[in-house]
XYZ file of C-alpha atoms in Angstrom:
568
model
C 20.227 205.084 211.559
C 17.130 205.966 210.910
C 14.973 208.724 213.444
C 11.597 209.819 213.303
C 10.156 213.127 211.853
C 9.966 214.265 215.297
C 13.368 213.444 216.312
C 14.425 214.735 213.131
C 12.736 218.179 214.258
C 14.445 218.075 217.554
C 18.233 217.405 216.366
C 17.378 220.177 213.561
C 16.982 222.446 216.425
C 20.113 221.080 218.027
C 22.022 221.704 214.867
C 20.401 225.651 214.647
C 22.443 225.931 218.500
C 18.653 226.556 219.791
C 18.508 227.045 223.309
C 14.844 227.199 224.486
C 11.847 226.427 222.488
C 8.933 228.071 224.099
C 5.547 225.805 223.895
C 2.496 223.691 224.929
C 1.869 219.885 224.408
C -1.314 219.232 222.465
C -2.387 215.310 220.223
C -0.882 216.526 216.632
C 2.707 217.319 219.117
C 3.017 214.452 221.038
C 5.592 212.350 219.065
C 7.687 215.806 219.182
C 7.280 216.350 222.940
C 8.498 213.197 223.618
C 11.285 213.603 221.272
C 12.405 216.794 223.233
C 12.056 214.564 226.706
C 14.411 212.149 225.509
C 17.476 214.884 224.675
C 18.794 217.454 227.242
C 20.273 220.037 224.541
C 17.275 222.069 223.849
C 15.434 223.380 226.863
C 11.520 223.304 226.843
C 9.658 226.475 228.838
C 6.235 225.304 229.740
C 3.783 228.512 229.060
C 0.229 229.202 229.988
C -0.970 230.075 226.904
C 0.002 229.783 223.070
C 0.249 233.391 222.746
C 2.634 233.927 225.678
C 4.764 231.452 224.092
C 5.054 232.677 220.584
C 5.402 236.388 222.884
C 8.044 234.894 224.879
C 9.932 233.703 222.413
C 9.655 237.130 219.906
C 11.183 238.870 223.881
C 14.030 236.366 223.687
C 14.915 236.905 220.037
C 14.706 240.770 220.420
C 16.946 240.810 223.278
C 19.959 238.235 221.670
C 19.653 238.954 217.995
C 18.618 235.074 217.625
C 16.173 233.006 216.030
C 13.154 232.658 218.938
C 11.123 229.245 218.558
C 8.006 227.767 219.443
C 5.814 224.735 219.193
C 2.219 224.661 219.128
C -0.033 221.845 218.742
C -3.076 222.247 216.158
C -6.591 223.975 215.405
C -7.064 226.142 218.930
C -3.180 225.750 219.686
C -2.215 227.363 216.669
C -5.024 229.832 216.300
C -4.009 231.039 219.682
C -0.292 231.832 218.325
C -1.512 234.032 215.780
C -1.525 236.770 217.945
C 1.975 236.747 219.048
C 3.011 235.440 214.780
C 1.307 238.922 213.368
C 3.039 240.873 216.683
C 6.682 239.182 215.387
C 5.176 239.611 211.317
C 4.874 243.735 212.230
C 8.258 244.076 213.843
C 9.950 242.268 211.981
C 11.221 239.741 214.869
C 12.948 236.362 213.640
C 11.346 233.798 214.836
C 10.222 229.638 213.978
C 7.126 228.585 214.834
C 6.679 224.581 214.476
C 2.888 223.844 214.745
C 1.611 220.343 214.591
C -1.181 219.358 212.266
C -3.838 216.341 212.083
C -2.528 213.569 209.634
C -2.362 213.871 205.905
C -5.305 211.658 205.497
C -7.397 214.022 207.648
C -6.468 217.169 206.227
C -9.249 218.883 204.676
C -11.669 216.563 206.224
C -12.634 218.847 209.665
C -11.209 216.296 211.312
C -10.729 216.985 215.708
C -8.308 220.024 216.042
C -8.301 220.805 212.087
C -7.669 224.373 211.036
C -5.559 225.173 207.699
C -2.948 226.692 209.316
C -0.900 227.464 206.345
C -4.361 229.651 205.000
C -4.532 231.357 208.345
C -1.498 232.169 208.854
C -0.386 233.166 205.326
C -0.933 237.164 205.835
C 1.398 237.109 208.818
C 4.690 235.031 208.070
C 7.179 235.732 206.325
C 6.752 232.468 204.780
C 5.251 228.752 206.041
C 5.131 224.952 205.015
C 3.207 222.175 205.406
C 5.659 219.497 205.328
C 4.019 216.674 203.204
C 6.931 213.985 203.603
C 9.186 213.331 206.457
C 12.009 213.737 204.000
C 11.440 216.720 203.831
C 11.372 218.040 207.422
C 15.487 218.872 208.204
C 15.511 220.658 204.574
C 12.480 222.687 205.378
C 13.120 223.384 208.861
C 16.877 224.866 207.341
C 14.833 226.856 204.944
C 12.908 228.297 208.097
C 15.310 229.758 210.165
C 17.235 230.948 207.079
C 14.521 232.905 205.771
C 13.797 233.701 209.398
C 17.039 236.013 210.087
C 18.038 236.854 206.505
C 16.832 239.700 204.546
C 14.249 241.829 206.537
C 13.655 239.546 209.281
C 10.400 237.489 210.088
C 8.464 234.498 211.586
C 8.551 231.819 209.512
C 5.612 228.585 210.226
C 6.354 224.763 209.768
C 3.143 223.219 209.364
C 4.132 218.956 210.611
C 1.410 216.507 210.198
C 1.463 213.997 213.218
C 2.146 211.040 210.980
C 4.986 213.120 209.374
C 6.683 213.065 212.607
C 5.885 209.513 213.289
C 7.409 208.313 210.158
C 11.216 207.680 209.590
C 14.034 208.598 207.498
C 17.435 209.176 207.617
C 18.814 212.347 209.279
C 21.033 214.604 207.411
C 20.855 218.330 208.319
C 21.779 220.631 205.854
C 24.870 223.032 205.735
C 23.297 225.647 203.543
C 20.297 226.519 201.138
C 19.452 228.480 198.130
C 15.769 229.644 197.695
C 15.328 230.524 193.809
C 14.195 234.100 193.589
C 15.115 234.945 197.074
C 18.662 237.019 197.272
C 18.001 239.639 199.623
C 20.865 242.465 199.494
C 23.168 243.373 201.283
C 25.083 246.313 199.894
C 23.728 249.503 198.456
C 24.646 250.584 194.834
C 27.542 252.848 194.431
C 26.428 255.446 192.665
C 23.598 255.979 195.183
C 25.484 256.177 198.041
C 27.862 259.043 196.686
C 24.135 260.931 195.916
C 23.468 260.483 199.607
C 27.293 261.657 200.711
C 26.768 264.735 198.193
C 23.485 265.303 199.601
C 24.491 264.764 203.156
C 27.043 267.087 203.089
C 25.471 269.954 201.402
C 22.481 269.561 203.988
C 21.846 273.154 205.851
C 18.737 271.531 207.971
C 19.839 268.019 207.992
C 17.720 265.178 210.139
C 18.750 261.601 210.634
C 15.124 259.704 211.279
C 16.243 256.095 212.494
C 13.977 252.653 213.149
C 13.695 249.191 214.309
C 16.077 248.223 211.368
C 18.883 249.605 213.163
C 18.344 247.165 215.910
C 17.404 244.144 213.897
C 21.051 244.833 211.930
C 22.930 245.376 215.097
C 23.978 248.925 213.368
C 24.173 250.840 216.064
C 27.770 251.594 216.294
C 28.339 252.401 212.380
C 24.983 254.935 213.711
C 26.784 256.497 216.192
C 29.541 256.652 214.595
C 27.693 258.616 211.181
C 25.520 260.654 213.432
C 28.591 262.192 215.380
C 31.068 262.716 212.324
C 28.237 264.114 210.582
C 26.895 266.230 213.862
C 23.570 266.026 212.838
C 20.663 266.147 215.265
C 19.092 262.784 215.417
C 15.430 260.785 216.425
C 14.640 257.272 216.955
C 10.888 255.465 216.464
C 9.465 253.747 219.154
C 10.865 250.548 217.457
C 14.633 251.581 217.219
C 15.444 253.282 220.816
C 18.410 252.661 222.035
C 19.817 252.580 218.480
C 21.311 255.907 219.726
C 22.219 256.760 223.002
C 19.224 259.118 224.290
C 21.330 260.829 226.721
C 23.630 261.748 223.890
C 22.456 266.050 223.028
C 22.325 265.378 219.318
C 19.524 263.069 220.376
C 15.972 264.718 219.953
C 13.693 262.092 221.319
C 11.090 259.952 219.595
C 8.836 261.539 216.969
C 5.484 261.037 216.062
C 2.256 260.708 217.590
C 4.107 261.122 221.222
C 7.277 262.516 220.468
C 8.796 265.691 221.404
C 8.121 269.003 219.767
C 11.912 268.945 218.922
C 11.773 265.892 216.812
C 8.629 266.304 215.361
C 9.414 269.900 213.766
C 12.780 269.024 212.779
C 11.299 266.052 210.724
C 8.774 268.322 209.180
C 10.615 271.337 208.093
C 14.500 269.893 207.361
C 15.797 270.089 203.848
C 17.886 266.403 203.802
C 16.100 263.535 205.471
C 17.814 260.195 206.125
C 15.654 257.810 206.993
C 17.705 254.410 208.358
C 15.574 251.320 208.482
C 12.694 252.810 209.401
C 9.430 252.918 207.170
C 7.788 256.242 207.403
C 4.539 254.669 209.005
C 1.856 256.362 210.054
C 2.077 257.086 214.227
C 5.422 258.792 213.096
C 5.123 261.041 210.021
C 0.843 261.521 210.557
C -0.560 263.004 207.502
C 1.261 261.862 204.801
C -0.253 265.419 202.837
C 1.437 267.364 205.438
C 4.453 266.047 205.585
C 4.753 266.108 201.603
C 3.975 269.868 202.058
C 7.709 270.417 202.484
C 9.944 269.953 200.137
C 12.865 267.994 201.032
C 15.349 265.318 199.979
C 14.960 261.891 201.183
C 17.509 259.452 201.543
C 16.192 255.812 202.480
C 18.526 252.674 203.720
C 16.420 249.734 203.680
C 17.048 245.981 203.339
C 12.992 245.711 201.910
C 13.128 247.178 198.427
C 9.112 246.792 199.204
C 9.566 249.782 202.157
C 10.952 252.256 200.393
C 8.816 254.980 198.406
C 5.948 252.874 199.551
C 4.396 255.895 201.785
C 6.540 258.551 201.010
C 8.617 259.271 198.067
C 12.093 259.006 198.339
C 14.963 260.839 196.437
C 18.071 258.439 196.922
C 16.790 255.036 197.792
C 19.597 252.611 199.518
C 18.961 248.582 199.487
C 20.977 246.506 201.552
C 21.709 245.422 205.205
C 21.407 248.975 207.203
C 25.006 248.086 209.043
C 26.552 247.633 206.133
C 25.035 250.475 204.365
C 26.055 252.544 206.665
C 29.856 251.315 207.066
C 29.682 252.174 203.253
C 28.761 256.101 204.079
C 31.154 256.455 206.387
C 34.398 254.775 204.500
C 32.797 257.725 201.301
C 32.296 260.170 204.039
C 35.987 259.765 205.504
C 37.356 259.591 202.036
C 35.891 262.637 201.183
C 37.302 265.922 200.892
C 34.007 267.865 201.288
C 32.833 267.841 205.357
C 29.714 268.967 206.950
C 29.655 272.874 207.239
C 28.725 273.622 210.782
C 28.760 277.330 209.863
C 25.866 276.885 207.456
C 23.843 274.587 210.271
C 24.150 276.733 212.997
C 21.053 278.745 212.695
C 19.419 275.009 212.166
C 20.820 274.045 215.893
C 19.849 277.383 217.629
C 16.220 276.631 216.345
C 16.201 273.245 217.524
C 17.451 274.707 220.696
C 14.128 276.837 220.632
C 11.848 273.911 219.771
C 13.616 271.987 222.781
C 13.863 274.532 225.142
C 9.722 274.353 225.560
C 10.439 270.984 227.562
C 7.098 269.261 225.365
C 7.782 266.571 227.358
C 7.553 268.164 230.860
C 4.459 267.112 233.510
C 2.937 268.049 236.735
C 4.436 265.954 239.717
C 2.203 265.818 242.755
C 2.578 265.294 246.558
C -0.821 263.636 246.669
C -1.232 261.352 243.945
C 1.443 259.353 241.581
C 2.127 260.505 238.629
C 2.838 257.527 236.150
C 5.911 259.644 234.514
C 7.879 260.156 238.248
C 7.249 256.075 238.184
C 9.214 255.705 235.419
C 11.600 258.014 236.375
C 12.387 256.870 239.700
C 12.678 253.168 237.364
C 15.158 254.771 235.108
C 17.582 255.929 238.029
C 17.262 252.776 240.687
C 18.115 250.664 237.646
C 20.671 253.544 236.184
C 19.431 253.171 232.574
C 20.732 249.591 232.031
C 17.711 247.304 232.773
C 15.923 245.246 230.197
C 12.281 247.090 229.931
C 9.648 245.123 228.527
C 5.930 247.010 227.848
C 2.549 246.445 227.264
C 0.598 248.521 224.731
C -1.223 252.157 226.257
C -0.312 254.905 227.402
C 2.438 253.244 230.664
C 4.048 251.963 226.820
C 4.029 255.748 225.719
C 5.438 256.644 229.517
C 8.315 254.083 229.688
C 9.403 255.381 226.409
C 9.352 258.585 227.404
C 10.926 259.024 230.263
C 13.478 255.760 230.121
C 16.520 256.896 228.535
C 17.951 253.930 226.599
C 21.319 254.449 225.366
C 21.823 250.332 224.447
C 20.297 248.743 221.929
C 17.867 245.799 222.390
C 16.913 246.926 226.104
C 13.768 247.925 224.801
C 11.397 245.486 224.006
C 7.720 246.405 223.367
C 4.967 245.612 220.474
C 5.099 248.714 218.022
C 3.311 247.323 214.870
C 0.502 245.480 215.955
C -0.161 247.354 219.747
C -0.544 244.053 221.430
C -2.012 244.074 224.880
C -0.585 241.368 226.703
C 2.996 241.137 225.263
C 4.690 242.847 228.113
C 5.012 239.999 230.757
C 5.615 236.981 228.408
C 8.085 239.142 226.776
C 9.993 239.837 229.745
C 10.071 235.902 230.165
C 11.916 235.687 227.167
C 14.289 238.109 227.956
C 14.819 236.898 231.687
C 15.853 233.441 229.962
C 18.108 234.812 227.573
C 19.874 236.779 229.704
C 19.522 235.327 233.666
C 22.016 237.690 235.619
C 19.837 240.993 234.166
C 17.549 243.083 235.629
C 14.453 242.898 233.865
C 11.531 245.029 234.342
C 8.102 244.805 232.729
C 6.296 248.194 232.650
C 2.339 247.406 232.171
C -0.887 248.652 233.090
C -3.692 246.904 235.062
C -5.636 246.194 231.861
C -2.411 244.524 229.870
C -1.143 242.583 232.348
C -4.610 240.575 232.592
C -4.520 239.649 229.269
C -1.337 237.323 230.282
C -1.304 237.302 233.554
C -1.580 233.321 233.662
C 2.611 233.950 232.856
C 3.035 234.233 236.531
C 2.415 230.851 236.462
C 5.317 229.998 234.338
C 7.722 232.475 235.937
C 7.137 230.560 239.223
C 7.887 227.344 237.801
C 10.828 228.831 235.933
C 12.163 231.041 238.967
C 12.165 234.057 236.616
C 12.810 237.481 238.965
C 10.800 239.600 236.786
C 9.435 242.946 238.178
C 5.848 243.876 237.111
C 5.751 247.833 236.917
C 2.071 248.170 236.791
C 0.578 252.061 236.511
C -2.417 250.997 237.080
C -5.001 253.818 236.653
C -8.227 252.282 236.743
C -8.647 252.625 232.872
C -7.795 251.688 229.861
C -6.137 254.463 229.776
C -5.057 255.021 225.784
C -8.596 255.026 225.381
C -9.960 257.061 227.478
C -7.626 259.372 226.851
C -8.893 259.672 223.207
C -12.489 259.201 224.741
C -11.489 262.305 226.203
C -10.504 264.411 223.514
C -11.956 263.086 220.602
C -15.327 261.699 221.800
C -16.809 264.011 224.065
C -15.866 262.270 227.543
C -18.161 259.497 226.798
C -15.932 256.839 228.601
C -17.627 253.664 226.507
C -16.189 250.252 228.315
C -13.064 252.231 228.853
C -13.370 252.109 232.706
C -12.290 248.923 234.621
C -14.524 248.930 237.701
C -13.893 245.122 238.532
C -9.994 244.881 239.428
C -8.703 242.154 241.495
C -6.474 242.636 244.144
C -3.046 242.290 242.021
C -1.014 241.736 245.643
C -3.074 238.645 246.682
C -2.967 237.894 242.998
C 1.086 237.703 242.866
C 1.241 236.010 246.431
C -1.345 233.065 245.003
C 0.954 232.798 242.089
C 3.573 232.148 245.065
C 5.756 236.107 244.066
C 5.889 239.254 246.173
C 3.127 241.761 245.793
C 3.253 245.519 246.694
C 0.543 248.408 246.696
C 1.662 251.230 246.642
C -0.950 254.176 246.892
C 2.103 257.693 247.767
C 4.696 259.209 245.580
C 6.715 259.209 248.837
C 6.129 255.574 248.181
C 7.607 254.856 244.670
C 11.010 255.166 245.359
C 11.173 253.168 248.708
C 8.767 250.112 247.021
C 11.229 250.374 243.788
C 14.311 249.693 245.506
C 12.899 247.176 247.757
C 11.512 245.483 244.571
C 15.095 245.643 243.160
C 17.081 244.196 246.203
C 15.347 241.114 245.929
C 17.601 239.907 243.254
C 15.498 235.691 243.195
C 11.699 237.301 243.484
C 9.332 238.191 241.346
C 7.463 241.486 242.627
C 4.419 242.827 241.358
C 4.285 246.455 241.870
C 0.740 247.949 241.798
C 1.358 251.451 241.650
C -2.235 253.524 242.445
C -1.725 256.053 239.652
C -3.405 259.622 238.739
C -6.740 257.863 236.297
C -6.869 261.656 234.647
C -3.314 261.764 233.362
C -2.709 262.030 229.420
C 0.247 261.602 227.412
C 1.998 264.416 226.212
C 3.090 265.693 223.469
C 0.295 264.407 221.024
C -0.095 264.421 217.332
C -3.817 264.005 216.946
C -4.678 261.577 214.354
C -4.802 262.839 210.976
C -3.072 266.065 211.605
C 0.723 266.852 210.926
C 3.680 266.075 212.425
C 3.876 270.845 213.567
C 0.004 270.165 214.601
C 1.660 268.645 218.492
C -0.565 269.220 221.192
C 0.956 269.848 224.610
C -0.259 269.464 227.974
C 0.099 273.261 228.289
C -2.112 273.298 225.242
C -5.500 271.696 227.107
């Protein structure tokens, strides 16, 4: 029997397992939308806006290790995905975004709704199509989720004309493809990985550096498992917490622009690096000049040939899959007669001790106004370190990561590449969906949340229990902060002197809204948020506006050039 390209589309999802396809009708996606009405298998989640869909489905696909999807219509429909495509492109987030197009006769003709979305969104896919023949759709749409979730992961765009998926053929999904030229690999060369063990083990100031890689692999336990045989201390970007427990001591914290002292100085001055799938960018190593001014061997496991040596030069570069890379090291480690000489790394502990033992991390509290750090805190040990925390981007993103101690991997869900205001809430969606017995908690500030806040709308219709941790400080505060320090306290457009009333905000949505202006407050407001298990509640916590984020790299200094708030 013959089905059209749209229903073609829609049992190619079916056949992926797909589960929710996050979207908004629009002309060039009708046939499709009604294709999806007439099946019950794939689940539809109505959004407010294009972006919050192709953000709600990146949330959902960071939280389950699966392929997130959504559907767009054309011209404004897609252009408004873009945001959420480049967020997914940056992270490295698998994801399949079907966007309908004007007919083949039209294209190229600025016809109603035109935009060449293959052109535009070239830059930030992994790969797209324009699928030219409806033939071709259940091939193509294979080929998408494939490249999707193999090799360093990505979105991947599938570009359908509207008479495409009005036209019929004959459905036949396939079992598997081949792409010519495109063999990503999976296991590291040999002779490289005894280098690394030989290196490894003759390390005196050894550092393990770790990345969103070991999340997108699902390596953590092979991690672990390396990090403890080996006992070497151990950080984690903002991209791959929860990769290793934080509460574990070899743990150091994050590095970078706001990491700890600890992390940051034993990055900068050990003499064996490895760096697992993460990609030496530039908010964690800062001056590339500086860091090179140590010398130091640098082992890299990445699946991207493309990432490695491409900022810093590495010694003993690994390509493969980071979880089996590392099950690799450890069978050569455990095999080998040679161990780790704890003797000769002792004096390397007992100054890490030092650098840790000036708390770089530590702030103020106060009686008389919140601090946004005893927030998340108090968030931390209501939910006892095992919610689902979604962020904006600012400093509440810096905050959350901070001070909430993830010792799971994908529990943290936040933009790191692209710094996408916005992402927090629709993100959160995506998570609540995938996972509907969790707590999940969306940490954003009062300029973020408005850049989604439509989303409200959705979780209403959708009965998602989100809470809304907003620090809301009157500012944008990220930049004022740098207003601050870098630009002479001239607060340009930084201030946000026309807030609306976020508690009558939630309650028109139809949630629960809470102000909450005391730090004898937070706690009390927190658990009352938490006990209602079926509610959304927006928490509006009145914060300190002067607070910064501490430690800080400033930018274009070194990772031993941390300012503290001691410091200022």
């Amino acid at each position: 029997m013959e089905l059209t390209g749209a229903e073609i589309a829609i049992r190619c999802l079916q056949e992926e397992g797909v589960e929710y396809v996050f979207g908004y009708p629009g002309g060039a996606v009708l046939f499709i939308y009604d294709a999806l009405f007439n099946q019950e298998k794939v689940k539809h989640i109505l959004v407010r806006h294009e972006q919050a869909a192709v953000h709600a489905a990146d949330g959902y696909a960071r939280s389950t290790d699966k392929v997130g999807v959504a559907l767009v219509t054309s011209g404004p429909g897609v252009t408004n995905a873009v945001t959420g495509i480049a967020t997914a492109y940056m992270d490295s987030i698998p994801m399949v975004v079907i966007s309908g197009q004007v007919p083949t006769g039209f294209i190229g003709e600025d016809a109603f709704q035109e935009v060449d979305t293959v052109g535009i969104t070239r830059p930030c896919v992994k790969h797209n199509f324009l699928v030219k023949d409806v033939n071709d759709i259940a091939v193509t749409i294979k080929k998408a989720f494939y490249l999707a979730k193999s090799g360093r992961p990505g979105p991947v765009l599938v570009d359908i004309p509207k008479d495409i998926s009005l036209a019929k053929a004959k459905f036949e999904y396939p079992k598997t493809v081949t792409i010519r030229s495109y063999n990503p690999a999976q296991k590291a060369e040999i002779g490289a990985l005894k280098h690394a063990v030989q290196l490894l083990l003759e390390a005196k100031r050894p550092m393990i550096y770790t990345g969103g890689g070991v999340i997108l692999s699902d390596a953590a336990k092979p991690l672990t498992e390396l990090v403890r045989l080996l006992d070497f201390p151990c950080t984690s970007t903002l991209m791959g917490l929860g990769g290793y427990p934080e509460t574990d001591r070899q743990f150091l914290g994050m590095p970078g622009m706001h990491g700890t002292l600890e992390a940051n100085m034993a990055m900068q001055n050990c003499d064996v690096l490895l760096a697992v799938g993460a990609r030496f960018d530039d908010r964690v190593i800062g001056n590339v000049q500086h860091f090179n001014s140590v010398p130091r061997k640098i082992i890299h496991i990445d699946i991207d040939p493309a990432s490695i040596s491409k900022r810093v030069q590495v010694d003993v570069p690994l390509v493969g899959d980071v979880a089996h890379v590392l099950q690799d090291l450890l069978a050569l480690l455990h095999s080998s007669r040679q161990k780790p000489d704890a003797v000769a790394m002792a004096p390397w502990w007992k100054q890490i001790a030092e650098w840790r033992g000036r708390n770089s991390s530590a702030y103020k509290n106060s009686i008389e106004v919140i601090k946004p750090q005893f927030v998340v805190q108090k968030l931390y040990e209501i939910t006892r370190g095992e919610a689902f925390v979604t962020s904006d981007v600012g400093q509440h993103q810096m905050w959350a990561a901070q001070y909430y101690k993830f010792d799971q991997p994908r529990r943290w869900i936040n933009s790191g590449g692209l710094g996408t205001m916005g992402f927090g809430l629709p993100a959160a969606m995506g998570v609540q969906l995938a996972h509907p017995g969790a707590t999940v908690a969306c940490v954003t500030g009062e300029g973020s949340i408005q850049m989604n806040i439509q989303e409200l709308s959705t979780c209403k219709q959708f009965r998602l229990p989100i809470k809304v941790i907003a620090l809301n400080n009157r500012y944008l505060g990220m930049v004022r902060q740098w207003q601050e320090f870098f630009h002479g306290n001239r607060y340009a457009e930084s201030y946000m002197d026309a807030l609306p009333d976020f508690v009558k905000l939630a309650e028109a949505y139809g949630h629960v809204g809470i102000r909450v202006d005391k730090p004898s407050d937070v706690e009390g407001a927190l658990q009352e948020a938490f006990a209602r298990k079926d509610d959304l509640v927006f928490l509006d916590f009145r914060t300190d506006p002067t607070e910064n984020v501490f430690p800080m790299v400033p930018g274009g200094k070194g990772l031993s050039d941390v300012l503290m708030a001691e410091d200022v």
